[in-house]
Short mmCIF file of C-alpha atoms in Angstrom, two decimals:
data_model
loop_
_atom_site.label_atom_id
_atom_site.label_comp_id
_atom_site.label_asym_id
_atom_site.label_seq_id
_atom_site.Cartn_x
_atom_site.Cartn_y
_atom_site.Cartn_z
CA MET A 1 -86.21 -51.61 11.08
CA VAL A 2 -88.80 -49.04 9.40
CA GLN A 3 -86.94 -45.88 8.23
CA SER A 4 -88.95 -42.78 7.80
CA ASN A 5 -86.86 -42.21 4.51
CA GLY A 6 -87.07 -38.43 5.12
CA ALA A 7 -90.88 -38.41 5.02
CA GLU A 8 -92.38 -35.16 6.09
CA LEU A 9 -95.69 -34.73 7.25
CA THR A 10 -97.74 -32.03 5.55
CA GLU A 11 -99.91 -29.42 7.51
CA HIS A 12 -103.02 -31.32 7.31
CA GLU A 13 -101.41 -34.35 8.39
CA ALA A 14 -99.76 -32.80 11.51
CA GLU A 15 -103.07 -31.41 12.56
CA LEU A 16 -104.88 -34.79 12.03
CA TYR A 17 -102.06 -36.71 13.84
CA ASP A 18 -101.43 -33.95 16.54
CA ARG A 19 -102.72 -36.25 19.42
CA GLN A 20 -100.35 -39.14 18.30
CA ILE A 21 -97.38 -36.83 17.92
CA ARG A 22 -97.81 -35.63 21.30
CA LEU A 23 -98.09 -39.11 22.60
CA TRP A 24 -95.11 -40.77 21.04
CA GLY A 25 -93.25 -37.71 19.14
CA LEU A 26 -92.78 -36.54 15.54
CA ASP A 27 -90.03 -38.94 14.39
CA SER A 28 -92.25 -41.92 15.45
CA GLN A 29 -95.06 -40.60 13.37
CA LYS A 30 -92.95 -40.13 10.48
CA ARG A 31 -91.78 -43.85 10.81
CA LEU A 32 -95.48 -44.78 10.72
CA ARG A 33 -96.08 -42.49 7.78
CA SER A 34 -93.44 -44.67 5.81
CA ALA A 35 -94.70 -48.12 6.88
CA ARG A 36 -96.09 -50.50 4.50
CA ILE A 37 -98.49 -53.27 6.11
CA LEU A 38 -99.92 -56.42 4.77
CA ILE A 39 -102.89 -57.92 6.23
CA SER A 40 -103.95 -61.34 5.16
CA GLY A 41 -107.33 -62.68 6.10
CA ILE A 42 -109.86 -59.94 6.40
CA ASN A 43 -112.31 -61.48 8.83
CA GLY A 44 -113.66 -59.63 11.83
CA LEU A 45 -110.11 -59.80 13.38
CA GLY A 46 -108.50 -58.62 10.19
CA ALA A 47 -111.08 -55.64 10.05
CA GLU A 48 -110.24 -54.62 13.52
CA ILE A 49 -106.50 -54.60 12.84
CA ALA A 50 -106.92 -52.75 9.60
CA LYS A 51 -109.09 -49.97 11.28
CA ASN A 52 -106.39 -49.18 13.99
CA ILE A 53 -103.64 -49.23 11.68
CA ILE A 54 -105.30 -47.03 9.04
CA LEU A 55 -106.42 -44.56 11.63
CA ALA A 56 -102.87 -44.39 13.02
CA GLY A 57 -101.62 -43.19 9.57
CA VAL A 58 -99.38 -45.48 7.92
CA LYS A 59 -98.31 -45.24 4.35
CA SER A 60 -100.07 -48.23 3.05
CA VAL A 61 -102.13 -51.10 3.81
CA THR A 62 -102.68 -54.02 1.51
CA LEU A 63 -105.68 -56.22 2.30
CA LEU A 64 -105.25 -59.72 1.00
CA ASP A 65 -107.98 -62.37 0.78
CA ASP A 66 -109.39 -64.70 -1.67
CA ARG A 67 -112.44 -65.59 0.26
CA LYS A 68 -116.07 -64.43 0.12
CA VAL A 69 -118.23 -62.52 2.55
CA THR A 70 -120.49 -65.08 4.23
CA GLU A 71 -123.09 -64.92 6.95
CA GLU A 72 -120.55 -66.07 9.38
CA ASP A 73 -118.88 -62.37 8.76
CA TYR A 74 -121.83 -60.73 10.03
CA CYS A 75 -120.67 -61.38 13.76
CA SER A 76 -117.76 -59.18 13.57
CA GLN A 77 -116.84 -58.04 10.11
CA PHE A 78 -117.87 -54.35 10.02
CA LEU A 79 -115.94 -53.33 6.98
CA ALA A 80 -117.82 -55.40 4.57
CA PRO A 81 -121.62 -54.48 4.22
CA GLN A 82 -124.09 -57.37 4.49
CA SER A 83 -125.08 -56.55 0.92
CA SER A 84 -121.71 -57.71 -0.23
CA THR A 85 -122.42 -61.26 0.77
CA GLY A 86 -120.88 -63.57 -2.06
CA SER A 87 -118.38 -60.96 -2.95
CA ASN A 88 -114.66 -60.95 -2.39
CA ARG A 89 -114.01 -60.08 1.23
CA ALA A 90 -111.03 -57.72 0.60
CA GLU A 91 -112.60 -55.92 -2.12
CA SER A 92 -115.83 -55.48 -0.16
CA SER A 93 -113.95 -54.03 2.77
CA LEU A 94 -112.15 -51.34 0.51
CA ALA A 95 -114.55 -48.43 0.65
CA ARG A 96 -115.34 -48.40 4.34
CA ALA A 97 -111.63 -48.84 5.15
CA GLN A 98 -110.76 -45.74 2.76
CA ASN A 99 -113.32 -43.69 4.71
CA LEU A 100 -111.47 -44.06 7.89
CA ASN A 101 -108.41 -42.17 6.50
CA PRO A 102 -108.23 -41.11 2.95
CA MET A 103 -104.64 -40.32 3.42
CA VAL A 104 -103.61 -43.93 3.64
CA GLU A 105 -103.07 -45.85 0.49
CA LEU A 106 -105.23 -48.93 0.50
CA LYS A 107 -105.20 -51.95 -2.00
CA ALA A 108 -107.38 -55.07 -1.99
CA ASP A 109 -105.70 -58.00 -3.48
CA THR A 110 -107.88 -61.15 -4.30
CA ASP A 111 -105.32 -63.73 -4.79
CA SER A 112 -104.66 -66.54 -2.43
CA LEU A 113 -101.90 -66.47 0.11
CA ASP A 114 -100.36 -69.64 -1.42
CA SER A 115 -100.20 -68.01 -4.71
CA LYS A 116 -97.95 -65.23 -3.73
CA GLU A 117 -94.12 -65.66 -4.51
CA ASP A 118 -91.34 -64.90 -1.86
CA ALA A 119 -90.63 -61.45 -3.48
CA TYR A 120 -94.35 -60.25 -2.68
CA PHE A 121 -93.99 -60.41 1.13
CA LYS A 122 -90.55 -58.46 0.95
CA GLU A 123 -92.28 -55.53 -0.19
CA PHE A 124 -93.83 -54.76 3.08
CA ASP A 125 -92.52 -53.54 6.59
CA VAL A 126 -94.93 -55.71 8.69
CA VAL A 127 -96.81 -58.80 7.54
CA CYS A 128 -99.84 -60.08 9.48
CA LEU A 129 -101.48 -63.28 8.81
CA ILE A 130 -104.89 -64.17 10.03
CA GLY A 131 -106.59 -67.64 9.51
CA ALA A 132 -103.35 -69.26 8.00
CA SER A 133 -102.44 -73.11 8.31
CA THR A 134 -99.24 -73.91 10.12
CA ALA A 135 -97.54 -74.73 6.71
CA GLN A 136 -98.39 -71.10 5.50
CA LEU A 137 -97.30 -69.39 8.67
CA LEU A 138 -93.91 -71.29 8.75
CA ARG A 139 -93.40 -70.46 4.89
CA VAL A 140 -94.15 -66.81 5.19
CA ASN A 141 -92.29 -66.37 8.48
CA ALA A 142 -89.15 -67.78 7.01
CA ILE A 143 -89.41 -65.29 3.99
CA CYS A 144 -90.03 -62.32 6.49
CA ARG A 145 -86.86 -63.39 8.56
CA GLU A 146 -84.77 -63.55 5.51
CA ALA A 147 -85.90 -60.06 4.43
CA LYS A 148 -85.91 -58.60 7.85
CA VAL A 149 -89.73 -57.87 7.64
CA LYS A 150 -91.58 -57.94 11.01
CA PHE A 151 -94.01 -60.99 11.17
CA PHE A 152 -97.33 -61.35 13.05
CA ALA A 153 -99.58 -64.43 13.16
CA THR A 154 -103.08 -64.03 14.91
CA ASP A 155 -106.40 -65.55 15.15
CA VAL A 156 -109.79 -65.59 17.10
CA TRP A 157 -111.84 -68.70 17.34
CA GLY A 158 -115.19 -67.79 18.77
CA MET A 159 -114.14 -66.30 22.20
CA TYR A 160 -110.45 -67.46 22.14
CA GLY A 161 -107.83 -65.04 20.90
CA PHE A 162 -104.27 -65.59 20.05
CA SER A 163 -101.20 -63.78 18.60
CA PHE A 164 -97.56 -64.38 17.87
CA ALA A 165 -94.92 -61.89 16.94
CA ASP A 166 -91.47 -62.45 15.38
CA LEU A 167 -89.64 -59.10 15.33
CA GLN A 168 -86.20 -60.98 14.72
CA GLN A 169 -83.73 -58.37 16.10
CA HIS A 170 -85.87 -55.34 17.07
CA GLU A 171 -84.40 -52.05 18.14
CA PHE A 172 -86.75 -49.51 20.05
CA ALA A 173 -86.60 -46.59 22.61
CA GLU A 174 -88.05 -46.68 25.95
CA ASP A 175 -88.55 -44.35 28.74
CA VAL A 176 -87.04 -45.15 32.01
CA ALA A 177 -88.05 -43.37 35.12
CA LYS A 178 -85.29 -42.50 37.57
CA TYR A 179 -85.50 -40.94 41.05
CA VAL A 180 -83.11 -38.19 41.45
CA VAL A 181 -82.24 -36.40 44.81
CA VAL A 182 -82.76 -32.69 44.62
CA SER A 183 -82.58 -31.71 48.24
CA LYS A 184 -79.55 -29.89 49.47
CA PRO A 185 -77.35 -31.17 52.24
CA ASN A 186 -78.82 -31.19 55.65
CA GLU A 187 -82.40 -30.67 54.29
CA LYS A 188 -85.12 -33.30 54.43
CA PRO A 189 -84.58 -35.61 51.50
CA LYS A 190 -86.45 -34.88 48.40
CA THR A 191 -86.56 -36.55 45.08
CA GLU A 192 -87.88 -35.91 41.65
CA THR A 193 -88.87 -38.45 38.82
CA VAL A 194 -86.68 -37.99 35.65
CA ASN A 195 -87.52 -39.84 32.49
CA THR A 196 -84.45 -40.95 30.44
CA THR A 197 -84.95 -42.35 26.93
CA VAL A 198 -82.98 -45.56 26.60
CA LYS A 199 -82.15 -47.53 23.43
CA CYS A 200 -82.80 -51.30 23.75
CA THR A 201 -82.71 -54.20 21.54
CA GLU A 202 -84.58 -57.51 21.79
CA GLU A 203 -84.21 -60.84 20.00
CA TYR A 204 -87.46 -62.74 18.89
CA PRO A 205 -87.45 -66.42 17.86
CA PRO A 206 -89.34 -67.74 14.70
CA TYR A 207 -92.77 -69.28 14.55
CA GLN A 208 -91.15 -72.72 14.64
CA SER A 209 -90.49 -72.29 18.20
CA LEU A 210 -94.08 -72.13 19.05
CA VAL A 211 -94.74 -75.15 16.84
CA ASP A 212 -92.12 -77.11 18.72
CA PHE A 213 -93.03 -75.90 22.27
CA ASP A 214 -94.13 -78.75 24.65
CA PHE A 215 -96.75 -77.28 27.07
CA ARG A 216 -96.85 -80.56 28.79
CA ASP A 217 -93.30 -80.31 29.96
CA ALA A 218 -92.90 -79.90 33.69
CA SER A 219 -91.20 -76.66 33.30
CA TYR A 220 -94.35 -75.10 32.10
CA ALA A 221 -96.68 -76.46 34.73
CA ARG A 222 -96.44 -73.48 36.99
CA ARG A 223 -97.39 -71.13 34.07
CA LEU A 224 -100.09 -73.42 33.07
CA LYS A 225 -101.66 -73.42 36.45
CA ARG A 226 -101.50 -69.75 36.71
CA ASN A 227 -102.66 -68.63 33.32
CA GLY A 228 -105.09 -71.36 32.21
CA PRO A 229 -105.21 -73.71 29.32
CA ALA A 230 -105.37 -71.12 26.38
CA LEU A 231 -102.20 -72.22 24.83
CA PRO A 232 -103.18 -75.92 24.66
CA VAL A 233 -106.57 -74.76 23.50
CA GLN A 234 -104.87 -72.79 20.59
CA ARG A 235 -102.84 -75.81 19.63
CA VAL A 236 -105.95 -77.89 19.29
CA LEU A 237 -107.83 -75.33 17.15
CA GLN A 238 -104.57 -74.83 14.85
CA THR A 239 -104.19 -78.49 14.60
CA PHE A 240 -107.94 -78.87 13.67
CA ARG A 241 -107.41 -76.16 10.92
CA ASP A 242 -104.32 -78.00 9.57
CA ARG A 243 -106.06 -81.33 9.31
CA GLU A 244 -109.78 -80.13 8.25
CA GLN A 245 -108.49 -77.33 6.05
CA ARG A 246 -110.99 -75.08 7.73
CA ASP A 247 -112.05 -73.83 11.12
CA PRO A 248 -114.92 -75.25 13.41
CA ALA A 249 -118.12 -74.31 11.63
CA TYR A 250 -121.43 -73.60 13.63
CA GLY A 251 -123.38 -75.64 10.85
CA LYS A 252 -121.21 -78.60 11.85
CA ARG A 253 -121.23 -78.02 15.57
CA GLU A 254 -121.94 -81.46 17.00
CA GLU A 255 -119.58 -83.21 14.40
CA ASP A 256 -116.63 -80.52 15.01
CA LEU A 257 -117.17 -80.73 18.81
CA LYS A 258 -116.27 -84.50 18.72
CA LYS A 259 -113.35 -83.83 16.58
CA LEU A 260 -112.13 -81.11 18.76
CA LEU A 261 -112.27 -83.38 21.86
CA GLN A 262 -110.61 -86.22 20.07
CA LEU A 263 -107.65 -83.72 19.16
CA ARG A 264 -107.94 -82.66 22.88
CA ASP A 265 -107.34 -86.38 23.99
CA GLU A 266 -104.51 -86.73 21.54
CA LEU A 267 -102.56 -83.57 22.15
CA ALA A 268 -103.56 -82.25 25.53
CA PRO A 269 -105.14 -84.83 27.68
CA GLU A 270 -106.30 -83.77 31.19
CA LEU A 271 -105.23 -80.23 30.45
CA ILE A 272 -108.50 -78.95 28.79
CA SER A 273 -112.21 -79.31 29.97
CA ASP A 274 -114.89 -80.94 28.06
CA HIS A 275 -116.76 -77.60 27.76
CA ALA A 276 -113.58 -75.65 26.69
CA PHE A 277 -114.84 -75.71 22.75
CA ASP A 278 -118.36 -74.61 23.34
CA HIS A 279 -117.73 -71.19 22.10
CA VAL A 280 -115.11 -71.48 19.39
CA PHE A 281 -117.58 -71.09 16.21
CA ALA A 282 -117.44 -67.95 14.18
CA GLN A 283 -115.59 -64.93 15.56
CA ILE A 284 -117.20 -62.96 18.47
CA SER A 285 -117.09 -59.12 17.87
CA PRO A 286 -116.04 -58.19 21.43
CA VAL A 287 -113.13 -60.61 21.27
CA ALA A 288 -112.23 -59.56 17.76
CA ALA A 289 -111.97 -55.95 19.10
CA ILE A 290 -109.81 -56.88 22.10
CA VAL A 291 -107.45 -59.06 20.08
CA GLY A 292 -107.36 -56.69 17.09
CA GLY A 293 -106.71 -53.64 19.26
CA ALA A 294 -103.77 -55.45 21.04
CA VAL A 295 -102.26 -56.72 17.70
CA ALA A 296 -102.53 -53.34 16.04
CA HIS A 297 -101.16 -51.64 19.17
CA GLU A 298 -98.13 -53.91 18.83
CA ILE A 299 -97.76 -53.23 15.19
CA ILE A 300 -97.86 -49.52 15.87
CA LYS A 301 -95.20 -49.92 18.56
CA VAL A 302 -93.05 -51.87 16.34
CA VAL A 303 -93.23 -49.48 13.34
CA SER A 304 -92.82 -46.37 15.46
CA GLN A 305 -89.87 -48.03 17.53
CA LYS A 306 -91.56 -46.38 20.65
CA GLU A 307 -92.07 -48.68 23.68
CA ARG A 308 -91.15 -52.21 24.34
CA PRO A 309 -93.28 -54.84 22.32
CA HIS A 310 -94.72 -57.76 23.86
CA ARG A 311 -92.61 -61.03 23.90
CA ASN A 312 -93.92 -62.85 21.98
CA VAL A 313 -97.32 -64.77 22.47
CA PHE A 314 -100.65 -62.90 23.44
CA LEU A 315 -103.53 -65.19 24.48
CA PHE A 316 -107.16 -64.05 25.40
CA ASP A 317 -108.78 -66.76 27.62
CA PRO A 318 -112.66 -66.45 27.65
CA GLU A 319 -112.83 -68.30 31.11
CA SER A 320 -111.04 -65.54 32.93
CA CYS A 321 -112.05 -62.77 30.42
CA CYS A 322 -108.42 -61.71 30.61
CA GLY A 323 -105.58 -61.34 27.90
CA PHE A 324 -102.06 -62.29 28.91
CA VAL A 325 -98.53 -62.48 27.46
CA GLU A 326 -96.22 -65.43 27.22
CA LEU A 327 -92.61 -65.86 26.38
CA ILE A 328 -92.39 -68.97 24.28
CA GLY A 329 -89.10 -70.11 22.77
CA ALA A 330 -86.84 -67.37 23.87
CA GLU A 331 -84.74 -66.67 26.76
CA GLN A 332 -86.30 -64.60 29.57
#
């Protein structure tokens, strides 16, 4: 749980965040002002998440990325200028990110994710990984669970979007509407809506639960029919990354399409169409904005402890142009 640690807002901060304070209250804004966020993978999706979190007014954001700016980033990465091609992606994003909100402490870290010791991740309140392998996700998630650090994994492949949240045991406040009878006896019944703040607790499973989940099981068939094959597609794309140590590339489109369909036949036969992977090359800006906005909103809810977070998987399906939430690996 993020504590405000007695943080007080300055007069300038209270004026800047006035709308947010009116929306979710002063205590929640103080918690945000004390939050330390790590975003690993500053591609287009990472830029969207960073933008929204920085504007919300957290204490600090660390941008971790050892990769270089490439032409592929032109599709969606708006924090790194095109003139920075060939430079480190985190460092190139720092100036524009800082201009969004000078009161947030920003740091660019050019090390690789694998080079970081366990203690590094324990310095943050929320860790968000983008573009990571399954082994990296499992390792960092285990570290975060031990240290009670909130964990998010998210990705966009072309027009497919995905996020996973492990908040362990999460406490939050939720406004519950109740109808109260205010009419007097013998009068026509009259009610008013009264909002009551209720404290709640939810348990979240680790990322391993998603890795172990069998979407081919008969118990999932109804949800699969209702929501479409976005979850099986995510599994295929993540497996491609693990085996090839990269994502599908537009420069190798024909070659990668064959590999993706071979994985489809191996992991999800008859669940995914032949055309499902036509648009998974490079991150598409509108999808990065949708998924990035959803993930950033969840991080803000978690840090502020205001409102019920999603449990626990968010998927964006381009065939329906809709995002939906799935509960995977936890009790309803």
